[in-house]
Structures are given as C-alpha cells and as structure tokens.
C-alpha cells in the first residue's frame, strides 16, 4: 500500500508521524506546497486551484489513497479533488469529526475548534458537529500559532500571551479540535492551558479513519518515505528529521 | 507620470502612502501578489520567478518607473528585473541605505536592521552599509512582526513579549532600518522600545530617492490609484482604505 500525503507546507508532517507510528503503509509520498504556503489566509478558488495542481503531481505515483493533511485544503477542495480522481481521498476534517464523535458521549460537551482564518470561515467543523448533535461550539481563528511554531517560539512568553489573547473569553472546555496540522506541536500546552481539555489531533484521527473506513489494518515492518516540495525540499527534509526523528 | 508599485501582498501600501503624501505621480498602479504572500520565507529562485511574473503584469501598463516595495524582492530580484525591462526599477533597500546615509553623520553609530528571514539572509543591507563605512551593524530576522500586524495584534502584550524576545541582547541603538513594508505600522512602538532610536521607513526613503535620483519633483494635485492583486483584490482594497484613509 502506497499513500500520498498532501499539505500546504511542512505542517502535514505531524500527520505523517502518526501514520509512521502505526506502520499502516509500505510507502509514503509526501508533497508540501512550500512555495505557496500558507493556504490559511488565501481564498477558496486559489485553495482549490493549488490543491488540484497537487493532485496532478500525485498522478506520477501509483498511490492507493490520498490524505489531505492540510485542514484548509480539506475545508475547501475535498469535493473537487474527489471529482478529479478515482482513488480514495480522505481529509483531516472528516477524520477529526469521527474521532471526536467516538470519544465524546455527551452531546452537551463544550467543544472548541481552532484553525486558520480560512478553515474557521468555512464552518466545516461546525456544520458537521451540529449534524451529530453537538451544539456547544466555539470557533477561534488562531492565526498566530503557525508562525509561532515555525519560528520555534513555542517556549517563550509570546505563546503564553497569545493564549491569553485568543482564549480570554472562554469558560470550561471539554474538547479542543486542533484544526491545523501545526497545532499538534503545541498540543500539550493548549490542552493544559484549557484545564486539561481533551485534544483532537489530525494525525491520530486520520489513522482511526483509515483503520475504520478503509480497512488499513496492516502492520508493515518498514515504511519508505519520499519527500517532495514545490520549493526548498532540503528545508522540508530538515524539519522532517527534527519532527519525525528515528521514525525515518 | 505613472508609477508601478510591486509588493508581495498588502505591505507595500505603506510605500504608496508616502508616495501619495508627496503627490509625486499622476497615477499609481499597485500590484500585490496576495495569492503567494509571504515572500520572506521563500527561496531565492522562487522570489525571482514571482518578481518576473509581476513585471510581466506591469507591461500591460505604460509605467514610467517601477518601485519594488517588497524588501525581500528588492534583496533578490532587482538585477533580474532590471535585466528584463528598459524602465527604471527602484528598490526599497537602496532607498533605505541612501536615507540612512543622509541622516547619520557618525560612522560609529549602532545600526539595527530588521527584516524577514530572506531579507536578513541576503545581507544586502549589511554589505551596502559596510561599503559606506558603517560597521556597527546588528541584523535580526523578526518573522513574527508581519503576522502580528496582519492579525491586528499590535496593541496587545503579544507584541511587547515579541520585542523582549527579539531585542533581548541589544544595547544602545542609534538607528533602526525597518526592512519590511509591514514594519512602519509598528514604527513608533519599535522606536520607543529601542530608546527613541531613529527609524528608517521604506516609503519615506523611496520618496527621497525618487526626488534625488529621478528628479521626481512634481506636485500633482491629484493621484489616481488602481489596485490589482493575484487573489482577493477586494481584501486589498479594504486594507488600502484603512491604511491610506483620505489619501485615496
């Protein structure tokens, strides 16, 4: 089994990490659109166009399933991607919803959705969660989290003040959807700041979805991984070494 | 006289503001590559490619001079732009250097250069300043300033903590080069934090350069301005209304 993982940049490596930890595939083809990152502040048509270009790239490989690791692309381009390929396309938003639904039995739970401006504006998480009967929803576009992670400032007081700013109006939160692939890198800090709220991690959620809906229950002993990027692939590989460590 | 102003996004509007305040042109054509912003984290070849595509766009208009308002594009693509057009191309880096040189008589002054990762890595400011005899130079890539300005967080403690982080090792500073077009929006705060250091503003510097080297000493009573963007031109116009106010 060969899987394609598409992300707007480096963030999707957090999804790759989960896939590798569960040994679900023989080969991972990762493509990050690093020349045009971030998608989170772009408009719908641009996000669709860039996503379809990524799909063209994956047609060079014989992949069995395509994972859209970018929440923003999942929010806007999933239908268009599916209309243009015969292979299964799975996105982190449906995965996150499924994971939350499996974990939360109480429909009165207070759920916080964090994401980029584009993901939050799409209301994809909200609409799906409401269809499952969850109504106590708060959504916040936390635009500064991505640059804080990319600038490696997560252990400074800048992040503390950013939490204070974004979360100042919140009361009790039961579960937080980390609706951007960069956010798992500050998952523990977010959960702790919000009174040890449960966190939904896109990578773990994708693994659950693949097992449940696509019968990906193999346990390969070794996974080969190939990294591609629309610019600076060496930079991507450097981050991969740091984030994925001995998994690659 | 018709001027073209090229920027990676909305930041170049701070340069437009200075041009409008001085009534140097009859018409301004602004092009922001909003679909691919930011340039500051991209690599050299990508920045050159995108800048040449912007030049193609300006060939649809009969402009008399092209201003490269983006420091990152000025750092990497100025030679390539000049090689591909017969009209004068002026960049904010040469303008900033000229402005600083006119204002600082003492070569022992401590000069701080702030910019994106790409601009700082290029060392363009440093090399030029050294050639003018300035040797007490400190450069800092302040990557978080752009998202802070774009997220309108400049009046929060997040910015204070960001100053503390980036400026923690500095002693006395005489002059600060605001080497990114977003930084003028926090110019006063930066200057004040650094003990009322003199600030070099790309827009004001461009006006000085145009007057001095290109004899742009006209005083038109009215300047028409047209805004173009590679995505979401309405978003660009909204920011223009906010930043430029009654000038447009």
Tab-separated table of C-alpha atoms in Angstrom:
chain	number	residue	atom	x	y	z
A	1	UNK	CA	0.000	0.000	0.000
A	2	UNK	CA	1.292	3.413	-1.006
A	3	UNK	CA	-0.201	6.587	0.461
A	4	UNK	CA	0.083	10.172	-0.790
A	5	UNK	CA	0.106	12.923	1.824
A	6	UNK	CA	-0.617	16.432	0.611
A	7	UNK	CA	-0.044	19.548	2.689
A	8	UNK	CA	0.394	23.249	2.029
A	9	UNK	CA	3.850	23.067	3.591
A	10	UNK	CA	5.579	21.302	6.461
A	11	UNK	CA	2.624	21.002	8.860
A	12	UNK	CA	1.411	17.721	7.351
A	13	UNK	CA	4.481	16.024	8.777
A	14	UNK	CA	2.533	15.733	12.042
A	15	UNK	CA	0.077	13.521	10.129
A	16	UNK	CA	2.962	11.545	8.622
A	17	UNK	CA	4.259	10.991	12.149
A	18	UNK	CA	1.025	9.286	13.197
A	19	UNK	CA	0.956	7.158	10.039
A	20	UNK	CA	4.526	6.027	10.625
A	21	UNK	CA	3.888	5.248	14.275
A	22	UNK	CA	1.111	2.864	13.222
A	23	UNK	CA	3.011	1.268	10.290
A	24	UNK	CA	-0.062	1.390	8.051
A	25	UNK	CA	1.724	1.692	4.695
A	26	UNK	CA	4.700	0.383	2.780
A	27	UNK	CA	5.435	3.735	1.231
A	28	UNK	CA	4.560	7.378	1.915
A	29	UNK	CA	4.824	10.048	-0.803
A	30	UNK	CA	4.748	13.482	0.857
A	31	UNK	CA	4.177	16.647	-1.145
A	32	UNK	CA	4.312	20.075	0.523
A	33	UNK	CA	3.440	23.183	-1.479
A	34	UNK	CA	6.140	25.123	0.341
A	35	UNK	CA	6.426	27.732	-2.431
A	36	UNK	CA	2.882	28.915	-1.787
A	37	UNK	CA	2.351	28.196	1.907
A	38	UNK	CA	0.286	29.278	3.856
A	39	UNK	CA	-3.122	28.362	2.436
A	40	UNK	CA	-4.939	29.534	5.579
A	41	UNK	CA	-5.147	33.168	4.515
A	42	UNK	CA	-5.967	32.504	0.841
A	43	UNK	CA	-9.387	32.469	-0.801
A	44	UNK	CA	-11.438	29.460	-1.807
A	45	UNK	CA	-10.719	29.441	-5.548
A	46	UNK	CA	-6.978	29.725	-5.018
A	47	UNK	CA	-7.012	26.861	-2.486
A	48	UNK	CA	-8.947	24.648	-4.940
A	49	UNK	CA	-6.602	25.500	-7.824
A	50	UNK	CA	-3.470	24.748	-5.794
A	51	UNK	CA	-4.973	21.505	-4.462
A	52	UNK	CA	-5.817	20.275	-7.984
A	53	UNK	CA	-2.244	21.043	-9.032
A	54	UNK	CA	-1.036	18.873	-6.151
A	55	UNK	CA	-3.334	16.089	-7.338
A	56	UNK	CA	-1.662	16.279	-10.767
A	57	UNK	CA	1.666	15.782	-9.021
A	58	UNK	CA	0.432	12.631	-7.257
A	59	UNK	CA	-0.694	11.176	-10.603
A	60	UNK	CA	3.005	10.496	-11.230
A	61	UNK	CA	2.856	7.893	-8.463
A	62	UNK	CA	0.678	4.852	-8.167
A	63	UNK	CA	-0.856	5.763	-4.819
A	64	UNK	CA	-3.704	3.775	-3.243
A	65	UNK	CA	-5.112	6.580	-1.128
A	66	UNK	CA	-4.571	10.341	-0.877
A	67	UNK	CA	-4.576	12.052	2.516
A	68	UNK	CA	-5.260	15.770	2.517
A	69	UNK	CA	-3.311	16.664	5.647
A	70	UNK	CA	-3.979	20.396	5.362
A	71	UNK	CA	-7.158	21.454	7.174
A	72	UNK	CA	-7.640	24.446	4.888
A	73	UNK	CA	-7.441	22.323	1.722
A	74	UNK	CA	-9.728	19.740	3.378
A	75	UNK	CA	-12.230	22.501	4.106
A	76	UNK	CA	-12.408	23.827	0.552
A	77	UNK	CA	-11.030	21.408	-2.007
A	78	UNK	CA	-12.089	17.892	-0.978
A	79	UNK	CA	-15.078	17.663	-3.352
A	80	UNK	CA	-13.048	18.955	-6.296
A	81	UNK	CA	-10.212	16.541	-5.538
A	82	UNK	CA	-12.621	13.599	-5.381
A	83	UNK	CA	-14.239	14.654	-8.654
A	84	UNK	CA	-10.865	14.502	-10.366
A	85	UNK	CA	-9.535	11.124	-9.280
A	86	UNK	CA	-10.729	7.545	-8.827
A	87	UNK	CA	-8.579	6.837	-5.745
A	88	UNK	CA	-9.981	7.456	-2.252
A	89	UNK	CA	-9.298	10.946	-0.897
A	90	UNK	CA	-9.501	11.398	2.876
A	91	UNK	CA	-9.330	14.701	4.693
A	92	UNK	CA	-8.377	15.678	8.215
A	93	UNK	CA	-11.692	17.398	8.938
A	94	UNK	CA	-13.901	14.319	8.474
A	95	UNK	CA	-11.273	12.385	10.422
A	96	UNK	CA	-11.335	14.866	13.297
A	97	UNK	CA	-15.137	14.805	13.456
A	98	UNK	CA	-15.186	10.994	13.523
A	99	UNK	CA	-12.544	10.870	16.235
A	100	UNK	CA	-14.397	13.390	18.393
A	101	UNK	CA	-17.687	11.599	17.942
A	102	UNK	CA	-16.083	8.307	19.021
A	103	UNK	CA	-14.589	9.888	22.128
A	104	UNK	CA	-17.318	12.201	23.371
A	105	UNK	CA	-20.505	10.551	24.541
A	106	UNK	CA	-22.082	13.682	25.983
A	107	UNK	CA	-23.672	15.946	23.363
A	108	UNK	CA	-23.644	18.835	25.847
A	109	UNK	CA	-19.842	18.905	25.879
A	110	UNK	CA	-18.201	22.251	25.229
A	111	UNK	CA	-16.119	21.922	22.075
A	112	UNK	CA	-13.515	24.423	20.937
A	113	UNK	CA	-12.445	24.478	17.279
A	114	UNK	CA	-9.109	26.114	16.469
A	115	UNK	CA	-7.833	26.692	12.943
A	116	UNK	CA	-6.625	29.144	10.350
A	117	UNK	CA	-8.834	32.007	9.215
A	118	UNK	CA	-9.874	30.082	6.089
A	119	UNK	CA	-10.688	26.850	7.948
A	120	UNK	CA	-12.756	28.642	10.588
A	121	UNK	CA	-14.582	30.736	7.949
A	122	UNK	CA	-15.516	27.550	6.081
A	123	UNK	CA	-17.569	26.406	9.138
A	124	UNK	CA	-16.942	22.794	8.005
A	125	UNK	CA	-16.257	21.533	11.529
A	126	UNK	CA	-19.244	23.396	12.975
A	127	UNK	CA	-21.752	22.184	10.381
A	128	UNK	CA	-20.617	18.556	10.718
A	129	UNK	CA	-20.552	18.637	14.535
A	130	UNK	CA	-24.045	20.129	14.652
A	131	UNK	CA	-25.280	17.325	12.386
A	132	UNK	CA	-24.021	14.908	15.072
A	133	UNK	CA	-25.933	16.781	17.752
A	134	UNK	CA	-23.102	18.796	19.265
A	135	UNK	CA	-24.274	22.355	19.761
A	136	UNK	CA	-21.964	23.918	22.357
A	137	UNK	CA	-19.339	25.008	19.858
A	138	UNK	CA	-16.822	27.861	19.911
A	139	UNK	CA	-14.559	28.560	16.938
A	140	UNK	CA	-11.447	30.727	17.045
A	141	UNK	CA	-9.098	31.562	14.162
A	142	UNK	CA	-5.721	31.414	15.888
A	143	UNK	CA	-3.624	32.840	13.069
A	144	UNK	CA	-0.528	33.439	15.168
A	145	UNK	CA	0.004	29.801	16.183
A	146	UNK	CA	1.507	28.780	12.819
A	147	UNK	CA	4.229	31.460	12.713
A	148	UNK	CA	4.964	30.904	16.421
A	149	UNK	CA	5.594	27.202	15.713
A	150	UNK	CA	7.534	27.912	12.515
A	151	UNK	CA	9.706	30.491	14.310
A	152	UNK	CA	10.216	27.996	17.174
A	153	UNK	CA	8.865	30.431	19.743
A	154	UNK	CA	6.596	27.923	21.495
A	155	UNK	CA	8.640	28.002	24.694
A	156	UNK	CA	8.579	31.786	25.068
A	157	UNK	CA	6.156	34.058	26.889
A	158	UNK	CA	4.933	35.131	23.449
A	159	UNK	CA	2.878	31.936	23.307
A	160	UNK	CA	1.530	32.496	26.840
A	161	UNK	CA	0.342	35.973	25.882
A	162	UNK	CA	-1.105	34.584	22.640
A	163	UNK	CA	-3.109	32.021	24.638
A	164	UNK	CA	-4.332	34.793	26.967
A	165	UNK	CA	-5.426	36.837	23.962
A	166	UNK	CA	-7.212	34.137	21.965
A	167	UNK	CA	-8.729	32.295	24.924
A	168	UNK	CA	-9.680	35.271	27.111
A	169	UNK	CA	-13.458	34.853	26.692
A	170	UNK	CA	-13.615	31.079	27.207
A	171	UNK	CA	-15.166	29.283	30.130
A	172	UNK	CA	-14.914	25.486	30.609
A	173	UNK	CA	-13.842	23.490	27.548
A	174	UNK	CA	-14.163	19.692	27.315
A	175	UNK	CA	-12.513	19.055	23.964
A	176	UNK	CA	-10.359	21.038	21.537
A	177	UNK	CA	-10.095	20.263	17.836
A	178	UNK	CA	-6.580	21.144	16.675
A	179	UNK	CA	-7.799	22.167	13.220
A	180	UNK	CA	-4.397	22.897	11.712
A	181	UNK	CA	-1.502	20.481	11.290
A	182	UNK	CA	0.915	22.838	13.057
A	183	UNK	CA	-1.082	22.818	16.267
A	184	UNK	CA	-0.090	19.297	17.456
A	185	UNK	CA	3.337	20.799	18.129
A	186	UNK	CA	1.754	22.870	20.902
A	187	UNK	CA	-0.931	20.285	21.739
A	188	UNK	CA	0.179	19.710	25.317
A	189	UNK	CA	0.395	23.431	26.059
A	190	UNK	CA	-3.056	24.106	24.581
A	191	UNK	CA	-4.642	21.220	26.499
A	192	UNK	CA	-3.000	22.284	29.756
A	193	UNK	CA	-3.946	25.964	29.345
A	194	UNK	CA	-7.550	24.913	28.801
A	195	UNK	CA	-7.794	22.934	32.041
A	196	UNK	CA	-6.570	19.625	30.619
A	197	UNK	CA	-9.198	19.566	27.888
A	198	UNK	CA	-9.150	16.573	25.542
A	199	UNK	CA	-7.342	17.344	22.282
A	200	UNK	CA	-8.185	16.021	18.823
A	201	UNK	CA	-5.030	15.545	16.735
A	202	UNK	CA	-5.471	15.364	12.944
A	203	UNK	CA	-2.813	12.675	12.521
A	204	UNK	CA	-4.253	10.329	15.128
A	205	UNK	CA	-7.717	10.992	13.723
A	206	UNK	CA	-6.589	10.070	10.192
A	207	UNK	CA	-5.179	6.770	11.476
A	208	UNK	CA	-8.514	5.974	13.164
A	209	UNK	CA	-10.410	6.821	9.956
A	210	UNK	CA	-8.107	4.735	7.748
A	211	UNK	CA	-8.483	1.730	10.034
A	212	UNK	CA	-12.223	2.043	10.343
A	213	UNK	CA	-13.356	3.018	6.869
A	214	UNK	CA	-10.589	1.796	4.594
A	215	UNK	CA	-9.532	-1.379	6.446
A	216	UNK	CA	-5.944	-0.185	6.698
A	217	UNK	CA	-5.059	-2.671	9.391
A	218	UNK	CA	-1.761	-3.845	8.027
A	219	UNK	CA	1.369	-3.713	10.082
A	220	UNK	CA	4.257	-3.245	7.698
A	221	UNK	CA	7.629	-3.669	9.312
A	222	UNK	CA	9.149	-0.787	7.403
A	223	UNK	CA	7.766	2.296	5.655
A	224	UNK	CA	9.695	4.026	2.905
A	225	UNK	CA	9.117	7.737	2.663
A	226	UNK	CA	9.798	10.189	-0.136
A	227	UNK	CA	9.609	13.953	0.385
A	228	UNK	CA	8.720	16.428	-2.366
A	229	UNK	CA	8.194	20.185	-2.122
A	230	UNK	CA	7.350	22.974	-4.564
A	231	UNK	CA	10.414	24.793	-3.233
A	232	UNK	CA	13.315	24.104	-0.903
A	233	UNK	CA	12.864	20.321	-0.458
A	234	UNK	CA	16.008	20.295	1.698
A	235	UNK	CA	14.317	22.603	4.188
A	236	UNK	CA	11.369	20.207	4.323
A	237	UNK	CA	13.688	17.256	4.895
A	238	UNK	CA	15.441	19.114	7.719
A	239	UNK	CA	12.140	19.716	9.502
A	240	UNK	CA	11.145	16.081	8.861
A	241	UNK	CA	14.338	14.886	10.544
A	242	UNK	CA	13.611	17.094	13.550
A	243	UNK	CA	9.908	16.263	13.907
A	244	UNK	CA	9.963	12.603	12.895
A	245	UNK	CA	13.333	11.680	14.360
A	246	UNK	CA	14.057	7.987	14.352
A	247	UNK	CA	10.790	7.181	12.540
A	248	UNK	CA	12.521	7.977	9.224
B	1	UNK	CA	3.992	60.298	-14.687
B	2	UNK	CA	2.689	56.833	-13.907
B	3	UNK	CA	4.374	54.625	-11.290
B	4	UNK	CA	4.053	50.899	-10.762
B	5	UNK	CA	4.340	49.618	-7.183
B	6	UNK	CA	5.029	45.921	-6.732
B	7	UNK	CA	4.702	44.108	-3.439
B	8	UNK	CA	4.286	40.516	-2.294
B	9	UNK	CA	0.989	41.475	-0.665
B	10	UNK	CA	-0.520	44.370	1.217
B	11	UNK	CA	2.639	45.666	2.940
B	12	UNK	CA	3.639	47.876	0.005
B	13	UNK	CA	0.679	50.094	0.782
B	14	UNK	CA	2.905	51.790	3.365
B	15	UNK	CA	5.138	52.849	0.455
B	16	UNK	CA	2.084	54.003	-1.521
B	17	UNK	CA	1.104	56.118	1.482
B	18	UNK	CA	4.384	58.043	1.351
B	19	UNK	CA	4.113	58.499	-2.430
B	20	UNK	CA	0.584	59.861	-2.117
B	21	UNK	CA	1.546	62.197	0.716
B	22	UNK	CA	4.154	63.758	-1.540
B	23	UNK	CA	1.974	63.927	-4.702
B	24	UNK	CA	4.824	62.722	-6.910
B	25	UNK	CA	2.754	60.962	-9.581
B	26	UNK	CA	-0.425	61.332	-11.603
B	27	UNK	CA	-1.208	57.659	-11.391
B	28	UNK	CA	-0.208	54.706	-9.217
B	29	UNK	CA	-0.666	51.099	-10.388
B	30	UNK	CA	-0.370	48.779	-7.374
B	31	UNK	CA	0.100	45.050	-7.765
B	32	UNK	CA	0.184	42.756	-4.722
B	33	UNK	CA	0.942	39.068	-5.169
B	34	UNK	CA	-1.562	38.209	-2.432
B	35	UNK	CA	-2.041	34.633	-3.690
B	36	UNK	CA	1.574	33.804	-2.902
B	37	UNK	CA	2.422	36.098	0.012
B	38	UNK	CA	4.685	35.979	2.040
B	39	UNK	CA	7.920	36.068	0.055
B	40	UNK	CA	10.049	36.408	3.202
B	41	UNK	CA	10.246	32.689	3.896
B	42	UNK	CA	10.706	31.589	0.258
B	43	UNK	CA	13.951	30.816	-1.510
B	44	UNK	CA	15.853	32.972	-3.973
B	45	UNK	CA	14.776	31.301	-7.229
B	46	UNK	CA	11.114	31.382	-6.278
B	47	UNK	CA	11.316	35.071	-5.349
B	48	UNK	CA	12.982	35.884	-8.685
B	49	UNK	CA	10.404	33.874	-10.649
B	50	UNK	CA	7.460	35.534	-8.913
B	51	UNK	CA	9.000	39.006	-9.335
B	52	UNK	CA	9.495	38.485	-13.083
B	53	UNK	CA	5.856	37.410	-13.360
B	54	UNK	CA	4.869	40.665	-11.662
B	55	UNK	CA	6.996	42.553	-14.197
B	56	UNK	CA	5.018	40.882	-16.993
B	57	UNK	CA	1.856	42.188	-15.372
B	58	UNK	CA	3.177	45.762	-15.339
B	59	UNK	CA	3.959	45.522	-19.064
B	60	UNK	CA	0.199	45.921	-19.608
B	61	UNK	CA	0.539	49.488	-18.347
B	62	UNK	CA	2.671	52.289	-19.659
B	63	UNK	CA	4.522	52.952	-16.406
B	64	UNK	CA	7.460	55.372	-16.169
B	65	UNK	CA	9.117	53.798	-13.161
B	66	UNK	CA	8.694	50.586	-11.169
B	67	UNK	CA	9.045	50.598	-7.399
B	68	UNK	CA	9.802	47.271	-5.766
B	69	UNK	CA	8.160	47.918	-2.408
B	70	UNK	CA	8.887	44.472	-1.027
B	71	UNK	CA	12.236	44.276	0.762
B	72	UNK	CA	12.568	40.550	0.045
B	73	UNK	CA	12.034	41.021	-3.707
B	74	UNK	CA	14.408	44.011	-3.605
B	75	UNK	CA	17.014	41.833	-1.943
B	76	UNK	CA	16.904	39.027	-4.505
B	77	UNK	CA	15.254	40.065	-7.756
B	78	UNK	CA	16.327	43.633	-8.527
B	79	UNK	CA	19.081	42.704	-11.007
B	80	UNK	CA	16.819	40.256	-12.848
B	81	UNK	CA	14.012	42.804	-13.019
B	82	UNK	CA	16.363	45.450	-14.425
B	83	UNK	CA	17.702	42.995	-16.997
B	84	UNK	CA	14.174	42.423	-18.289
B	85	UNK	CA	12.885	45.968	-18.732
B	86	UNK	CA	14.025	49.336	-20.043
B	87	UNK	CA	12.158	51.408	-17.456
B	88	UNK	CA	13.886	52.396	-14.204
B	89	UNK	CA	13.400	49.927	-11.345
B	90	UNK	CA	13.961	51.219	-7.818
B	91	UNK	CA	14.033	49.112	-4.688
B	92	UNK	CA	13.426	49.865	-1.038
B	93	UNK	CA	16.822	48.586	0.079
B	94	UNK	CA	18.916	51.057	-1.923
B	95	UNK	CA	16.434	53.725	-0.836
B	96	UNK	CA	16.821	52.834	2.835
B	97	UNK	CA	20.616	52.861	2.605
B	98	UNK	CA	20.588	56.297	0.926
B	99	UNK	CA	18.206	57.688	3.523
B	100	UNK	CA	20.300	56.376	6.392
B	101	UNK	CA	23.495	57.695	4.890
B	102	UNK	CA	21.927	61.153	4.510
B	103	UNK	CA	20.763	61.194	8.116
B	104	UNK	CA	23.654	59.639	10.020
B	105	UNK	CA	26.899	61.563	10.033
B	106	UNK	CA	28.671	59.360	12.565
B	107	UNK	CA	30.044	56.122	11.123
B	108	UNK	CA	30.301	54.679	14.639
B	109	UNK	CA	26.520	54.719	15.040
B	110	UNK	CA	24.891	51.480	16.119
B	111	UNK	CA	22.533	50.399	13.375
B	112	UNK	CA	19.881	47.720	13.730
B	113	UNK	CA	18.487	46.036	10.611
B	114	UNK	CA	15.129	44.287	10.925
B	115	UNK	CA	13.548	42.207	8.189
B	116	UNK	CA	12.148	38.880	7.093
B	117	UNK	CA	14.302	35.760	7.200
B	118	UNK	CA	15.016	36.037	3.447
B	119	UNK	CA	15.923	39.743	3.572
B	120	UNK	CA	18.273	39.278	6.537
B	121	UNK	CA	19.884	36.167	4.973
B	122	UNK	CA	20.579	38.152	1.792
B	123	UNK	CA	22.876	40.514	3.781
B	124	UNK	CA	22.074	43.235	1.208
B	125	UNK	CA	21.693	45.965	3.832
B	126	UNK	CA	24.834	44.884	5.673
B	127	UNK	CA	27.072	44.743	2.605
B	128	UNK	CA	25.899	48.153	1.371
B	129	UNK	CA	26.188	49.816	4.791
B	130	UNK	CA	29.704	48.454	5.248
B	131	UNK	CA	30.673	49.893	1.871
B	132	UNK	CA	29.618	53.301	3.255
B	133	UNK	CA	31.801	52.802	6.318
B	134	UNK	CA	29.157	51.737	8.834
B	135	UNK	CA	30.450	48.771	10.778
B	136	UNK	CA	28.402	48.597	13.982
B	137	UNK	CA	25.597	46.566	12.498
B	138	UNK	CA	23.157	44.117	14.077
B	139	UNK	CA	20.645	42.180	11.955
B	140	UNK	CA	17.595	40.380	13.316
B	141	UNK	CA	15.014	38.395	11.351
B	142	UNK	CA	11.809	39.385	13.128
B	143	UNK	CA	9.488	36.905	11.461
B	144	UNK	CA	6.610	37.384	13.885
B	145	UNK	CA	6.102	41.094	13.185
B	146	UNK	CA	4.273	40.519	9.871
B	147	UNK	CA	1.608	38.133	11.246
B	148	UNK	CA	1.203	40.340	14.346
B	149	UNK	CA	0.444	43.331	12.106
B	150	UNK	CA	-1.772	41.282	9.764
B	151	UNK	CA	-3.709	39.849	12.728
B	152	UNK	CA	-4.026	43.386	14.181
B	153	UNK	CA	-2.376	42.333	17.437
B	154	UNK	CA	-0.011	45.316	17.648
B	155	UNK	CA	-1.749	46.741	20.712
B	156	UNK	CA	-1.567	43.534	22.749
B	157	UNK	CA	1.076	42.273	25.169
B	158	UNK	CA	1.982	39.729	22.489
B	159	UNK	CA	3.939	42.477	20.736
B	160	UNK	CA	5.635	43.552	23.998
B	161	UNK	CA	6.801	39.974	24.603
B	162	UNK	CA	7.902	39.708	20.980
B	163	UNK	CA	10.033	42.865	21.401
B	164	UNK	CA	11.529	41.418	24.610
B	165	UNK	CA	12.387	38.207	22.766
B	166	UNK	CA	13.918	39.666	19.611
B	167	UNK	CA	15.658	42.630	21.276
B	168	UNK	CA	16.875	40.946	24.476
B	169	UNK	CA	20.584	41.036	23.567
B	170	UNK	CA	20.704	44.617	22.297
B	171	UNK	CA	22.480	47.501	23.938
B	172	UNK	CA	22.204	51.094	22.661
B	173	UNK	CA	20.800	51.522	19.141
B	174	UNK	CA	21.020	54.802	17.190
B	175	UNK	CA	19.054	53.897	14.092
B	176	UNK	CA	16.728	51.083	13.024
B	177	UNK	CA	16.107	50.103	9.427
B	178	UNK	CA	12.524	48.874	9.102
B	179	UNK	CA	13.455	46.375	6.378
B	180	UNK	CA	9.939	45.121	5.684
B	181	UNK	CA	6.968	47.148	4.497
B	182	UNK	CA	4.769	45.899	7.331
B	183	UNK	CA	7.045	47.323	10.000
B	184	UNK	CA	6.107	51.016	9.550
B	185	UNK	CA	2.783	50.070	11.126
B	186	UNK	CA	4.647	49.452	14.395
B	187	UNK	CA	7.352	52.069	13.715
B	188	UNK	CA	6.558	54.234	16.742
B	189	UNK	CA	6.486	51.243	19.085
B	190	UNK	CA	9.808	49.896	17.775
B	191	UNK	CA	11.491	53.301	18.029
B	192	UNK	CA	10.181	53.871	21.540
B	193	UNK	CA	11.159	50.383	22.755
B	194	UNK	CA	14.689	50.975	21.470
B	195	UNK	CA	15.180	54.210	23.424
B	196	UNK	CA	13.759	56.534	20.776
B	197	UNK	CA	16.123	55.296	18.097
B	198	UNK	CA	15.812	56.909	14.672
B	199	UNK	CA	13.712	54.784	12.293
B	200	UNK	CA	14.211	54.385	8.543
B	201	UNK	CA	10.863	53.929	6.770
B	202	UNK	CA	10.958	52.360	3.270
B	203	UNK	CA	8.215	54.626	1.926
B	204	UNK	CA	9.831	57.853	3.046
B	205	UNK	CA	13.173	56.554	1.782
B	206	UNK	CA	11.700	55.797	-1.659
B	207	UNK	CA	10.346	59.360	-1.892
B	208	UNK	CA	13.803	60.744	-1.058
B	209	UNK	CA	15.407	58.505	-3.693
B	210	UNK	CA	12.884	59.403	-6.384
B	211	UNK	CA	13.390	63.114	-5.753
B	212	UNK	CA	17.155	62.896	-5.677
B	213	UNK	CA	17.983	60.411	-8.419
B	214	UNK	CA	14.997	60.537	-10.749
B	215	UNK	CA	14.044	64.223	-10.422
B	216	UNK	CA	10.514	63.372	-9.339
B	217	UNK	CA	9.847	66.823	-8.013
B	218	UNK	CA	6.395	67.327	-9.463
B	219	UNK	CA	3.472	68.196	-7.292
B	220	UNK	CA	0.392	66.762	-8.927
B	221	UNK	CA	-2.838	67.973	-7.403
B	222	UNK	CA	-4.442	64.558	-7.646
B	223	UNK	CA	-3.168	60.988	-7.915
B	224	UNK	CA	-5.304	58.236	-9.404
B	225	UNK	CA	-4.661	54.818	-7.968
B	226	UNK	CA	-5.551	51.376	-9.289
B	227	UNK	CA	-5.225	48.244	-7.144
B	228	UNK	CA	-4.548	44.785	-8.543
B	229	UNK	CA	-3.927	41.553	-6.667
B	230	UNK	CA	-3.250	37.940	-7.630
B	231	UNK	CA	-6.139	36.976	-5.359
B	232	UNK	CA	-8.831	38.719	-3.335
B	233	UNK	CA	-8.430	42.285	-4.699
B	234	UNK	CA	-11.356	43.362	-2.523
B	235	UNK	CA	-9.397	42.395	0.583
B	236	UNK	CA	-6.503	44.519	-0.654
B	237	UNK	CA	-8.826	47.472	-1.271
B	238	UNK	CA	-10.269	47.133	2.239
B	239	UNK	CA	-6.801	47.330	3.789
B	240	UNK	CA	-5.953	50.247	1.472
B	241	UNK	CA	-8.996	52.164	2.716
B	242	UNK	CA	-7.949	51.531	6.312
B	243	UNK	CA	-4.261	52.338	5.922
B	244	UNK	CA	-4.466	55.145	3.361
B	245	UNK	CA	-7.713	56.715	4.559
B	246	UNK	CA	-8.498	60.026	2.965
B	247	UNK	CA	-5.457	59.852	0.674
B	248	UNK	CA	-7.480	57.691	-1.739
